[in-house]
CSV table of C-alpha atoms and ligand atoms in Angstrom, one decimal:
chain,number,residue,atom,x,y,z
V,1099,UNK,CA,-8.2,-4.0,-22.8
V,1100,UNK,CA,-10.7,-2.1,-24.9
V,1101,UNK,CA,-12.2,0.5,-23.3
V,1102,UNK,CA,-15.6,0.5,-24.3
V,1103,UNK,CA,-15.7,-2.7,-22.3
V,1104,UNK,CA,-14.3,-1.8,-19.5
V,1105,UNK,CA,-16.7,-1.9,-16.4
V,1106,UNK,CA,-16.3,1.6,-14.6
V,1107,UNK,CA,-16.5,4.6,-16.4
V,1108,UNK,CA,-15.0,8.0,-16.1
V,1109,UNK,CA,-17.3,10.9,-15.0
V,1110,UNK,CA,-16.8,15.1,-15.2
V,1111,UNK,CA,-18.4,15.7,-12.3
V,1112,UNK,CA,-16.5,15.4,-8.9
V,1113,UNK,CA,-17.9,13.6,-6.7
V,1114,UNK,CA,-19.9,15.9,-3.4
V,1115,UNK,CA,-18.5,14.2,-0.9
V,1116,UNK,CA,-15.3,14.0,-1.2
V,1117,UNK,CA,-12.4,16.2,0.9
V,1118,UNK,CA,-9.4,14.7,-0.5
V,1119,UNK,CA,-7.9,14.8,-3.9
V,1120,UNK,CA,-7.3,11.0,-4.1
V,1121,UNK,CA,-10.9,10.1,-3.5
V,1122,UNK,CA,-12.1,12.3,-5.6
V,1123,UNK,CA,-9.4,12.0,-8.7
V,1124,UNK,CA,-9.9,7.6,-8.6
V,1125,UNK,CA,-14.0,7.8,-8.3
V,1126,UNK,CA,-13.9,10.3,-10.8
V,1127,UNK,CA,-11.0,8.3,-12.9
V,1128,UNK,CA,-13.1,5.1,-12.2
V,1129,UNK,CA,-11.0,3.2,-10.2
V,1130,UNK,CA,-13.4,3.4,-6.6
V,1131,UNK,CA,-16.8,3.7,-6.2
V,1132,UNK,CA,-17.7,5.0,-2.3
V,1133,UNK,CA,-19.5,2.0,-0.2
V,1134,UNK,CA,-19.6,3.8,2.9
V,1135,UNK,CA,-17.7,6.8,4.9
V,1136,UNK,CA,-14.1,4.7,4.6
V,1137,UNK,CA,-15.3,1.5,2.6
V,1138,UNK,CA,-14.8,1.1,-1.1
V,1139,UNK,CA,-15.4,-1.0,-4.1
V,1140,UNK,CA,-12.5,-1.4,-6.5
V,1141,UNK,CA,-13.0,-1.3,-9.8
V,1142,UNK,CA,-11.0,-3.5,-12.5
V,1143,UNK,CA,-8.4,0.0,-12.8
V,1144,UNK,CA,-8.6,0.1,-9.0
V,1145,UNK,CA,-7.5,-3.2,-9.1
V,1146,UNK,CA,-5.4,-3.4,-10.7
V,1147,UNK,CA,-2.6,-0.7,-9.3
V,1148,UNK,CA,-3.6,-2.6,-6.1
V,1149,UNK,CA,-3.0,-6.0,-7.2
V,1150,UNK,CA,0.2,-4.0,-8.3
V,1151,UNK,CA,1.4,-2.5,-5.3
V,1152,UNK,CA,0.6,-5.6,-3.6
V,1153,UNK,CA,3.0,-8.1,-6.0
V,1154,UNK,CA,5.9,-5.6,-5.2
V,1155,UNK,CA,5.3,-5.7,-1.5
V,1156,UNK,CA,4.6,-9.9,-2.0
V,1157,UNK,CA,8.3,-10.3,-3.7
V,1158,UNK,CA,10.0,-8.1,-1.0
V,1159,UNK,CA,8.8,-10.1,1.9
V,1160,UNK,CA,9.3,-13.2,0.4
V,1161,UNK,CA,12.7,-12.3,-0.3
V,1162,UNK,CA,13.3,-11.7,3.7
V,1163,UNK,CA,12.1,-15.0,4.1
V,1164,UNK,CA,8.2,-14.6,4.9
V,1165,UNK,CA,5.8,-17.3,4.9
V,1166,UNK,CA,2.4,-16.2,3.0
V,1167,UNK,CA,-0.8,-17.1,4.6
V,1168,UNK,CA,-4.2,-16.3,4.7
V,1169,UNK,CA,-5.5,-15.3,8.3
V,1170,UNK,CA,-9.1,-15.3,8.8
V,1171,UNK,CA,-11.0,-11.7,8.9
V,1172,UNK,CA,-13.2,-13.2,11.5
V,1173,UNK,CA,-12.5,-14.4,15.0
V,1174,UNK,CA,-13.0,-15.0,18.3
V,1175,UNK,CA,-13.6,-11.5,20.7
V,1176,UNK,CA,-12.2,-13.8,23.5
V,1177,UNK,CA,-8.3,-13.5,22.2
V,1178,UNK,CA,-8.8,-9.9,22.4
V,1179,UNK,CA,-9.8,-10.4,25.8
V,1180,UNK,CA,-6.6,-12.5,26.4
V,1181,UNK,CA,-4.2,-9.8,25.3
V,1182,UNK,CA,-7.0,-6.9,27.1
V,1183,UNK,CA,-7.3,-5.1,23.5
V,1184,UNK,CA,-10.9,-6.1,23.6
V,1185,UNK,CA,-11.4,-2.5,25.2
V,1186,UNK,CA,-10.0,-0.8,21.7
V,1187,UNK,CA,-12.4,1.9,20.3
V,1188,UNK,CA,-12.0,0.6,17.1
V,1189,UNK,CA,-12.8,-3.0,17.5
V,1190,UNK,CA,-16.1,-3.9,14.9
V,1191,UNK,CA,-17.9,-6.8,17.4
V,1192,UNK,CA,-20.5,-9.2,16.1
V,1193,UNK,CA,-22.3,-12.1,17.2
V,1194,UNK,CA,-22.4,-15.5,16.3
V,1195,UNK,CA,-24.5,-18.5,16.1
V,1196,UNK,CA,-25.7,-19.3,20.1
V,1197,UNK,CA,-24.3,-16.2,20.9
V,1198,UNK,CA,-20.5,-16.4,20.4
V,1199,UNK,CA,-18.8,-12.8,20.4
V,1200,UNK,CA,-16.9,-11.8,17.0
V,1201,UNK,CA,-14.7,-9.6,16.3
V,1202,UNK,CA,-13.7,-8.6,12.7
V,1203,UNK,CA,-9.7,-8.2,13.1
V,1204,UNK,CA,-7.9,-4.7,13.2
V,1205,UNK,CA,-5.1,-6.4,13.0
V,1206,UNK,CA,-4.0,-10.2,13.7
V,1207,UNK,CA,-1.3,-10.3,16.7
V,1208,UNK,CA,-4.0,-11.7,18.9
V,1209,UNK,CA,-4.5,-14.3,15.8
V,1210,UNK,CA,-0.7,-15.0,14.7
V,1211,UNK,CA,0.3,-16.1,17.7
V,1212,UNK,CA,-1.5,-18.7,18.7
V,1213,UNK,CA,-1.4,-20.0,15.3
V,1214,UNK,CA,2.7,-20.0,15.2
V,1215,UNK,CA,2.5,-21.5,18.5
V,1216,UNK,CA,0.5,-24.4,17.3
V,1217,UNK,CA,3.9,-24.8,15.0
V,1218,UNK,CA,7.5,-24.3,17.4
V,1219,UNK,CA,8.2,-26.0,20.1
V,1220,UNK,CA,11.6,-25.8,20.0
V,1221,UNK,CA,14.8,-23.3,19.3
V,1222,UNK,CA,15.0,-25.6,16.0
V,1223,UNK,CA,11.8,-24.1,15.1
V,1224,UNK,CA,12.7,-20.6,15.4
V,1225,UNK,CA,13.2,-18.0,13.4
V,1226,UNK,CA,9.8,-17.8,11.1
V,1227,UNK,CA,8.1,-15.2,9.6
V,1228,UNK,CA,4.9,-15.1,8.1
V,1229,UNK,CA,2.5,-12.8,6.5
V,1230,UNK,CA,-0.1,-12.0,4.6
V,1231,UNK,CA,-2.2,-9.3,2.7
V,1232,UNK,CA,-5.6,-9.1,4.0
V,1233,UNK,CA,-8.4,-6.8,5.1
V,1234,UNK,CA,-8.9,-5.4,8.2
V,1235,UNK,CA,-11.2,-3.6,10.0
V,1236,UNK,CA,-11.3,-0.6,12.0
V,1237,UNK,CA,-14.5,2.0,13.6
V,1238,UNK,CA,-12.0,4.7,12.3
V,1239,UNK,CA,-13.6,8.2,14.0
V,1240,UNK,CA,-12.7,10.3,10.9
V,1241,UNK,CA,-12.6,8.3,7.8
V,1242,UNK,CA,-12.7,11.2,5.5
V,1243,UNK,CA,-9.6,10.8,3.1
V,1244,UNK,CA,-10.6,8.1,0.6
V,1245,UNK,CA,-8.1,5.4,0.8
V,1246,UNK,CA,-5.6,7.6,3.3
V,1247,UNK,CA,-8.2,6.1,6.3
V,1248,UNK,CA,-10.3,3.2,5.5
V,1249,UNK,CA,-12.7,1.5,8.3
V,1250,UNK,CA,-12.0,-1.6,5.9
V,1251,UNK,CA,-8.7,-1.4,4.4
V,1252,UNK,CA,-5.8,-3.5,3.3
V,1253,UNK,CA,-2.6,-4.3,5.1
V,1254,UNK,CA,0.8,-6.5,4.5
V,1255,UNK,CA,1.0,-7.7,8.0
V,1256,UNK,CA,4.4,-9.7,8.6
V,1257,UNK,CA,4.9,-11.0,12.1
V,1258,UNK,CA,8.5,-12.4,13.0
V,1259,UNK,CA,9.5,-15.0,16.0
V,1260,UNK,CA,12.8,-14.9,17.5
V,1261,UNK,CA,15.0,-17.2,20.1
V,1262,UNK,CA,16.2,-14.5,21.3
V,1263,UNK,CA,16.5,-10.4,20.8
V,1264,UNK,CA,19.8,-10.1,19.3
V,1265,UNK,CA,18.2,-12.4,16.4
V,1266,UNK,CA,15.2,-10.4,16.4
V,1267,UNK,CA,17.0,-7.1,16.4
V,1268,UNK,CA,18.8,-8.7,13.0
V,1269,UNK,CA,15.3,-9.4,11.2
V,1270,UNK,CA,14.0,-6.1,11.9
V,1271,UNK,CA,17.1,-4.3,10.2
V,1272,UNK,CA,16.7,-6.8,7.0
V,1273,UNK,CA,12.4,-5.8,7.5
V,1274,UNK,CA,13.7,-2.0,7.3
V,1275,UNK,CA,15.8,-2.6,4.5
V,1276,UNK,CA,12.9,-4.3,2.5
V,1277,UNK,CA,10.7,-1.6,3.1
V,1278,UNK,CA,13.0,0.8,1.6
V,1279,UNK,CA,13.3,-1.6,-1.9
V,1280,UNK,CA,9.2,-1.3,-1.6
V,1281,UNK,CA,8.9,2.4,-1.2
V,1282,UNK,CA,11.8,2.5,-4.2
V,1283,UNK,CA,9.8,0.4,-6.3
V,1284,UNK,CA,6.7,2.3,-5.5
V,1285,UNK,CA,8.4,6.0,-6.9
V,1286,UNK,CA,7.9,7.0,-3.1
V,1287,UNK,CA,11.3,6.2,-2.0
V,1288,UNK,CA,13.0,9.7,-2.5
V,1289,UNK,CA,10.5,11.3,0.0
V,1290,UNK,CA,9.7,8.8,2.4
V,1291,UNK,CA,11.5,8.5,5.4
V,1292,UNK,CA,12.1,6.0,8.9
V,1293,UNK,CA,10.2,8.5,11.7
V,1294,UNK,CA,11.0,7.1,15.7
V,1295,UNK,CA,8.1,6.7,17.1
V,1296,UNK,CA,6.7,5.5,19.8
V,1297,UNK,CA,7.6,1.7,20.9
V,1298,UNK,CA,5.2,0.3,23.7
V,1299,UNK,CA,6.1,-1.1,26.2
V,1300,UNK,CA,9.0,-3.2,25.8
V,1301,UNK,CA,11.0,-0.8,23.4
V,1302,UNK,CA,12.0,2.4,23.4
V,1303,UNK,CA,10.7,3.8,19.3
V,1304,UNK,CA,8.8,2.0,16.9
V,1305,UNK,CA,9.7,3.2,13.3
V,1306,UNK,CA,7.5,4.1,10.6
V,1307,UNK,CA,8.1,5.1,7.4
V,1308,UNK,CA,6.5,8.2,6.6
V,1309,UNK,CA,5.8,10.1,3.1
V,1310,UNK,CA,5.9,13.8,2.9
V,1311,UNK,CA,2.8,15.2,1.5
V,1312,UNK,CA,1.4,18.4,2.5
V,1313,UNK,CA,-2.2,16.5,2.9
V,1314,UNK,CA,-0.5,14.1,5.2
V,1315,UNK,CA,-2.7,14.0,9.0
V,1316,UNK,CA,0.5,13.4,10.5
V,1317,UNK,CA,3.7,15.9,12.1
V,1318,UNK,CA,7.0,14.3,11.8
V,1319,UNK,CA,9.9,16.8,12.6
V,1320,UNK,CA,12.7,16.0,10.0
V,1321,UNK,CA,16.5,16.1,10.1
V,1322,UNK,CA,17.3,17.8,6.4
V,1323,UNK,CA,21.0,15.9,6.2
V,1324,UNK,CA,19.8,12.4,7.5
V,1325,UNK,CA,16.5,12.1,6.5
V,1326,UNK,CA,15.2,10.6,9.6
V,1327,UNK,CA,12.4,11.9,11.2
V,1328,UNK,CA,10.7,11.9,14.7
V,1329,UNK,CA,6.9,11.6,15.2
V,1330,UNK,CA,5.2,14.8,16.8
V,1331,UNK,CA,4.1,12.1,19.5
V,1332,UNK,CA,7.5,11.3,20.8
V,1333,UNK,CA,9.0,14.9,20.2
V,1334,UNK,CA,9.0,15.8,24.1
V,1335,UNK,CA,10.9,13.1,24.6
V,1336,UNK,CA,13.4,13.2,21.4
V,1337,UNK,CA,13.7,16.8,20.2
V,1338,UNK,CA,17.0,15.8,18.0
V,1339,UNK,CA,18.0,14.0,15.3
V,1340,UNK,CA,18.0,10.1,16.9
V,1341,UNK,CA,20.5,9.9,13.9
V,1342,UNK,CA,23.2,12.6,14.1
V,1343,UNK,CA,22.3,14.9,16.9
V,1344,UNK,CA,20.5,17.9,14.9
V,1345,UNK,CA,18.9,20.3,17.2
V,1346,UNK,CA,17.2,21.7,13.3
V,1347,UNK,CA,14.3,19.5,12.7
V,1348,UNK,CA,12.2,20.7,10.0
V,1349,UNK,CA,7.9,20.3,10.7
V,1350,UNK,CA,6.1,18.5,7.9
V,1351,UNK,CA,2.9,16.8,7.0
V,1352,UNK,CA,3.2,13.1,6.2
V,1353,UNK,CA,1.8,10.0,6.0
V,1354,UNK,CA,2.1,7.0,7.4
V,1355,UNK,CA,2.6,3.9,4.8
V,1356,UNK,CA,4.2,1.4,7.0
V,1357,UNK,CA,5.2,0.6,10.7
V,1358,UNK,CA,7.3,-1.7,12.2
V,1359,UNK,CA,7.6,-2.9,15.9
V,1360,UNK,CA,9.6,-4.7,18.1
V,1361,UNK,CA,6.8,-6.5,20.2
V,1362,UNK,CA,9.3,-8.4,22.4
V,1363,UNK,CA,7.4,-11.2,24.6
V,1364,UNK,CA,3.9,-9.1,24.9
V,1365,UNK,CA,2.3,-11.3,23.3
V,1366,UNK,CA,4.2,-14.4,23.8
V,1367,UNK,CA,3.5,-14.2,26.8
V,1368,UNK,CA,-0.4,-12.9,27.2
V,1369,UNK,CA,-0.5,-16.4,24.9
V,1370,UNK,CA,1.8,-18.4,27.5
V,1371,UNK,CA,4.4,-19.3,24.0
V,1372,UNK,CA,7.3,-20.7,25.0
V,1373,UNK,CA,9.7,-22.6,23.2
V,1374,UNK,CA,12.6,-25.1,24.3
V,1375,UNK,CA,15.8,-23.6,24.2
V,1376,UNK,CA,18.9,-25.8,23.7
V,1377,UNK,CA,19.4,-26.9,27.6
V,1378,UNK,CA,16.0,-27.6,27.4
V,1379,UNK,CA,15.1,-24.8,29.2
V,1380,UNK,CA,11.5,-22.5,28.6
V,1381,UNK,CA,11.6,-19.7,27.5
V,1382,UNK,CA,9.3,-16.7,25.5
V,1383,UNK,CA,9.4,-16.2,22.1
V,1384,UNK,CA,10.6,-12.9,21.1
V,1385,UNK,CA,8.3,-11.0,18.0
V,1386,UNK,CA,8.1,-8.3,15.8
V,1387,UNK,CA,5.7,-7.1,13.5
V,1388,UNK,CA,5.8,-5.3,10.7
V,1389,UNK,CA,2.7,-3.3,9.2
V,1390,UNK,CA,2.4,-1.9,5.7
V,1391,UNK,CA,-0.9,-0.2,3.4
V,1392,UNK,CA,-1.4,-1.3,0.3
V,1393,UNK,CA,-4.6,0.7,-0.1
V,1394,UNK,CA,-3.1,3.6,1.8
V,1395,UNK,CA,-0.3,3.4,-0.5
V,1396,UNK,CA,-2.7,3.8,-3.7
V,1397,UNK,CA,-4.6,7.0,-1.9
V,1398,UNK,CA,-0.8,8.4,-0.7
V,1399,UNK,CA,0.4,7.8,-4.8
V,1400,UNK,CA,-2.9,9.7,-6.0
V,1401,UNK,CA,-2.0,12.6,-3.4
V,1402,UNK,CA,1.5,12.9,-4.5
V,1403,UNK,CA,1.4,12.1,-8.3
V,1404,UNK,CA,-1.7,14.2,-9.6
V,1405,UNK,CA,-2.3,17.9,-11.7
V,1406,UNK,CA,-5.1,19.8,-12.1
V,1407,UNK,CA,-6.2,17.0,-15.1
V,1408,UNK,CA,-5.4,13.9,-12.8
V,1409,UNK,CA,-3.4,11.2,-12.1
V,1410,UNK,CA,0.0,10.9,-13.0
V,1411,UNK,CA,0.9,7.5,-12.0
V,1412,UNK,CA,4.4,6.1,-11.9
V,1413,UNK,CA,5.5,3.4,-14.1
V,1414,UNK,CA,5.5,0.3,-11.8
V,1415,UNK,CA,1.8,0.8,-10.8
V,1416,UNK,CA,0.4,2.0,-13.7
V,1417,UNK,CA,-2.6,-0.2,-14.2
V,1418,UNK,CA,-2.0,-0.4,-17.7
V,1419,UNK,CA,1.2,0.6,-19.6
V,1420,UNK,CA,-0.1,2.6,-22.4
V,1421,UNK,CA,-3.1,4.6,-23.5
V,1422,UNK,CA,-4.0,3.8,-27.2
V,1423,UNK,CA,-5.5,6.8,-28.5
V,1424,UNK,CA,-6.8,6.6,-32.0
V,1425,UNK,CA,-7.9,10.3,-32.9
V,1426,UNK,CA,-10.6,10.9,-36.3
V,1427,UNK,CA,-13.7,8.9,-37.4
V,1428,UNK,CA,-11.9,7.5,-40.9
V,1429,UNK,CA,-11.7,3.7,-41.3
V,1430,UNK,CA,-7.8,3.8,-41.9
V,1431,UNK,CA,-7.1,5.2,-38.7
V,1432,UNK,CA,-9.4,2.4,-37.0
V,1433,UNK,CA,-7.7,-0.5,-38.9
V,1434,UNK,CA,-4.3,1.2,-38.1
V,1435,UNK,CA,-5.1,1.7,-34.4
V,1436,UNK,CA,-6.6,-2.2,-34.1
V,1437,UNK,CA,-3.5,-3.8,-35.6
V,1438,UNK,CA,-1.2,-1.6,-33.6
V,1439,UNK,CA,-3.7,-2.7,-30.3
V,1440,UNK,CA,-2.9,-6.7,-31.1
V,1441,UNK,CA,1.0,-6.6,-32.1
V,1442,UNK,CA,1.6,-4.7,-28.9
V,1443,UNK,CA,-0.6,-7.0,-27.0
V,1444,UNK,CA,1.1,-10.1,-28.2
V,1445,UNK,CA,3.8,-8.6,-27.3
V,1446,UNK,CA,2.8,-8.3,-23.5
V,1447,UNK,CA,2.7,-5.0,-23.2
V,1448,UNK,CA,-0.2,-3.4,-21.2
V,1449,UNK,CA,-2.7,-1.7,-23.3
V,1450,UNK,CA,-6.0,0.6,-22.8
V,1451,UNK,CA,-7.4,0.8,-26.2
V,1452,UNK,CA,-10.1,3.7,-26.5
V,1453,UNK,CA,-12.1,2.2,-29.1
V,1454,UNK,CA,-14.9,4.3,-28.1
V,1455,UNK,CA,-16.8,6.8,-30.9
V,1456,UNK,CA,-16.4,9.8,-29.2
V,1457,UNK,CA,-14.1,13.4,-29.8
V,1458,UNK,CA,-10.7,13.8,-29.6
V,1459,UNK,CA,-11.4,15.7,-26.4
V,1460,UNK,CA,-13.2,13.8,-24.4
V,1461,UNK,CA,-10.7,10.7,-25.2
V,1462,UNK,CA,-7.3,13.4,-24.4
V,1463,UNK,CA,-9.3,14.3,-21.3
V,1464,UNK,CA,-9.7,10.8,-20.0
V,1465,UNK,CA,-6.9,9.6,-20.5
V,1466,UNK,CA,-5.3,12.6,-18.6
V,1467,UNK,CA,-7.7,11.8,-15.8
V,1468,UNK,CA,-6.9,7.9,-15.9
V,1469,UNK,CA,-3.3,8.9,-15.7
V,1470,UNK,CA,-1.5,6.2,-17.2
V,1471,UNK,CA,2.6,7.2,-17.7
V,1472,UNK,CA,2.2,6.7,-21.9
V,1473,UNK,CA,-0.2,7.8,-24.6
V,1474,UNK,CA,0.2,6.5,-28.2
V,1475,UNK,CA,-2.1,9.0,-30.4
V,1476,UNK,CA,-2.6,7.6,-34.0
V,1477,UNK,CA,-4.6,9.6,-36.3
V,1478,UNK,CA,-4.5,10.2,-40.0
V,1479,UNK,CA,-1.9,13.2,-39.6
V,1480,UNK,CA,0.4,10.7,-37.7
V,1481,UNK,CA,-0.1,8.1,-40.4
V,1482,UNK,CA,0.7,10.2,-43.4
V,1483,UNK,CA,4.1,10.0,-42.1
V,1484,UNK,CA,3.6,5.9,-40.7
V,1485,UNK,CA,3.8,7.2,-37.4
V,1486,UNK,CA,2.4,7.0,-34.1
V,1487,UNK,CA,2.6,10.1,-31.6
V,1488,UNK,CA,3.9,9.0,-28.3
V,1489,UNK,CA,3.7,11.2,-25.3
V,1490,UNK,CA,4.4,10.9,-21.5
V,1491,UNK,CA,2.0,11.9,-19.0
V,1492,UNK,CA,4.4,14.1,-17.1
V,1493,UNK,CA,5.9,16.0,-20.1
V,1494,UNK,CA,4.5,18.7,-22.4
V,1495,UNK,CA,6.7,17.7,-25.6
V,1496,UNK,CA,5.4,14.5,-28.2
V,1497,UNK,CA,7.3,13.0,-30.1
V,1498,UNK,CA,6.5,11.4,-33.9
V,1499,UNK,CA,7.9,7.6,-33.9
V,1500,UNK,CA,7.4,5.4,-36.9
V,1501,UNK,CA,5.1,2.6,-36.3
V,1502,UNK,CA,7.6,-0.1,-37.3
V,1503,UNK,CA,10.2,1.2,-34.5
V,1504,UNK,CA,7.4,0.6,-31.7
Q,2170,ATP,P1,-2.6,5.4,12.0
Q,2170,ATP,O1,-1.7,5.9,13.1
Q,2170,ATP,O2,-2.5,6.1,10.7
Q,2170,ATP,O3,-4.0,5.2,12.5
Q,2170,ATP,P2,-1.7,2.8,12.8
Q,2170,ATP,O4,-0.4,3.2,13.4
Q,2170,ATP,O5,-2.9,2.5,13.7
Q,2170,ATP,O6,-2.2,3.9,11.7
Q,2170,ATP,P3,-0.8,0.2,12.1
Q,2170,ATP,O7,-1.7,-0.6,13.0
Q,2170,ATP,O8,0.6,0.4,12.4
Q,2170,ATP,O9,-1.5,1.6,11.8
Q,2170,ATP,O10,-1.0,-0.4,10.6
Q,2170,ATP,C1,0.0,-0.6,9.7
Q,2170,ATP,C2,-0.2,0.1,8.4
Q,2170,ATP,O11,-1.5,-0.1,7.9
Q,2170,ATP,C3,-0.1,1.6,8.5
Q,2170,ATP,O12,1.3,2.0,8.5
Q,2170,ATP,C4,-0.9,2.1,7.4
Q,2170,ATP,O13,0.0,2.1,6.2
Q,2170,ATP,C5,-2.0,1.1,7.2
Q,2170,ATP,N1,-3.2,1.6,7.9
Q,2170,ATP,C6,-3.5,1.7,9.2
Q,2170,ATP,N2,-4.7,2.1,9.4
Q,2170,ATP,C7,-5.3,2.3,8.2
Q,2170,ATP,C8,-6.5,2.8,7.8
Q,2170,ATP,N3,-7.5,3.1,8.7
Q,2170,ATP,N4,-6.8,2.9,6.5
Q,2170,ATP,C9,-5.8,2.6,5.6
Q,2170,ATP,N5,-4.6,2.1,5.9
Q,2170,ATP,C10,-4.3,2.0,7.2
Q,2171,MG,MG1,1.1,3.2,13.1
């Protein structure tokens, strides 16, 4: 991609409303541009990384088995009223042609089910999972930290049905386990950790996964050995390690990038969804549901991986792989930097070529603030010895590498 055509620009002034370092580091980067308090536009770098984050998530839950669909962001405020969540604060209401109540979804339970209910009948219908990415939309009261707290965000939602608990129990441990190979993949995996939490009514915890980051709204009080955390909203109840036992847990700040539930039959049975069982008996199909941020994930990455310059993003996100820099005004270098741009290309690696005509600095300092993991400066220093000069993000030292060993 050349830069110069690149829609969204960089800009040196930080934005005035901004109280978080990722909103202000990916509107001043030009990935976001601000809509409204908690409502973004992403731009084609924005985009990207989420489109990103999003295809790791995508392979993980498909490799537990889960069905990708497309739920509507639009629905009826009735099955709210079915399930009595039409009372939540947060619930954006609308209204339709001849006067129908809408809702814009906060989440799709109310949706799912009757939809998968429309599909089993029977125990030979049973186990399915299905989820999808998808908007949602919440009246957040403090929408304040860029992407950390959207009102319309994005969300992996999987939701699970079970014959029974014991199978149910068995699909959340392989969900848990998937999560982990997301968070890996992510680069947030050494510091994010399962927190009990509260579970509702039918179970005792709900997990989430949590990512230590001194920004982080939320208190989770962590067991050092394990690395299993409790929420600050359970910690009357639980005040040791639900792991080992510790009586030493450690406060931190974290946030929350993913959740997970056991929801039972609370919503099998607001929805009356029974299935035949093998003596042909009724019974309620058992769920779980399993929450995860893609765009919370973008603002958490920005938090954690940033300097005073900008972004430091890790490799798998990166929205482009390297940074082409050519460095000097003299047609050589140009010519050099051009060539070098199509080989690597055609190769199918992931360039950002700053073609632009402007100083060495300003180029160096975007591409700091852009934060992809490689820069490739070619100038006519580095060609006198046929090189280019390679450099990573997160280290002071470049090195020299001769152009025909890229
Ligand atoms: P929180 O406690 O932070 O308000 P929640 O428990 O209500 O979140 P869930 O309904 O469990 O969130 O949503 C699943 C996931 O969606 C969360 O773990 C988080 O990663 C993401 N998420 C929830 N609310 C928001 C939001 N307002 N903006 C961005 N991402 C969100
Ligand atoms: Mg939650």
């Amino acid at each position: 991609m050349l830069y110069s055509k690149l829609f969204g620009k960089t800009s040196k002034t930080a934005p005035s409303d901004t109280y978080s370092a990722n909103a202000r580091l990916l509107t001043q980067a030009g990935f976001v541009s601000k809509q409204i308090a908690g409502v973004y536009n992403y731009l084609p770098l924005g985009l990207r990384v989420l489109n990103k984050i999003q295809a790791i998530i995508r392979e993980e839950i498909n490799a537990v088995g889960g069905n990708e669909v497309l739920m509507p962001a639009m629905a009826q405020e009735e099955n709210y009223a079915i399930t009595g969540r039409d009372k939540m604060d947060i619930l954006f209401r609308m209204t339709g042609e001849g006067g129908t109540k809408l809702t814009l979804n906060p989440t799709h339970e109310e949706i799912v089910t009757p939809l998968v209910q429309k599909f089993v009948f029977s125990y030979r219908d049973l186990p399915v999972a299905v989820y999808q990415i998808q908007n949602k939309f919440r009246n957040e009261p403090r929408a304040k930290s860029g992407l950390l707290r959207g009102r319309e965000f994005n969300m992996k939602d999987l939701y699970s049905f079970h014959a029974n608990e014991g199978d149910l129990n068995d699909y959340y441990e392989k969900a848990k386990e998937a999560y982990f190979k997301i968070y890996n993949r992510l680069g947030l995996g050494d510091i994010t950790v399962l927190t009990y939490a509260s579970g509702g009514v039918f179970s005792k915890y709900s997990h989430e996964f949590q990512t230590l980051c001194e920004t982080g709204e939320d208190t989770i009080y962590l067991c050092e050995k394990c690395r299993v955390a409790v929420n600050k909203e359970i910690i009357d109840e639980q005040k040791v390690c639900p792991a080992c036992g510790n009586e030493n847990l450690t406060e931190k700040n974290a946030i929350e990038v993913g959740n997970i539930f056991k929801l039972r039959t609370k919503f099998s049975d607001a929805f009356h969804f029974t299935y035949k069982n093998e003596k042909d008996e009724e019974k309620l199909v058992e769920m779980g549901c399993y929450g995860m941020g893609p765009s919370r994930i973008m603002g958490t990455l920005v938090e954690i991986f940033h300097d005073d310059n900008g972004i430091v993003w890790p490799e798998s996100i990166s929205p482009f792989q390297i940074h082409l820099l050519p460095i000097g005004k003299d047609e050589e270098t140009k010519k050099a930097a051009d060539k070098l741009y199509k080989e690597l290309s055609g190769k199918g690696l992931e360039i950002l070529y700053d073609d632009r005509d402007v100083s060495a600095g300003e180029k160096l300092g975007d591409a700091d603030l852009i934060g992809i993991p490689t820069r490739m400066i070619i100038s006519k220093k580095t060609l006198a010895q046929n090189s280019v000069e390679i450099k990573k993000r997160n280290e002071e030292k470049a090195e020299l590498v001769e152009i025909t060993k890229i």
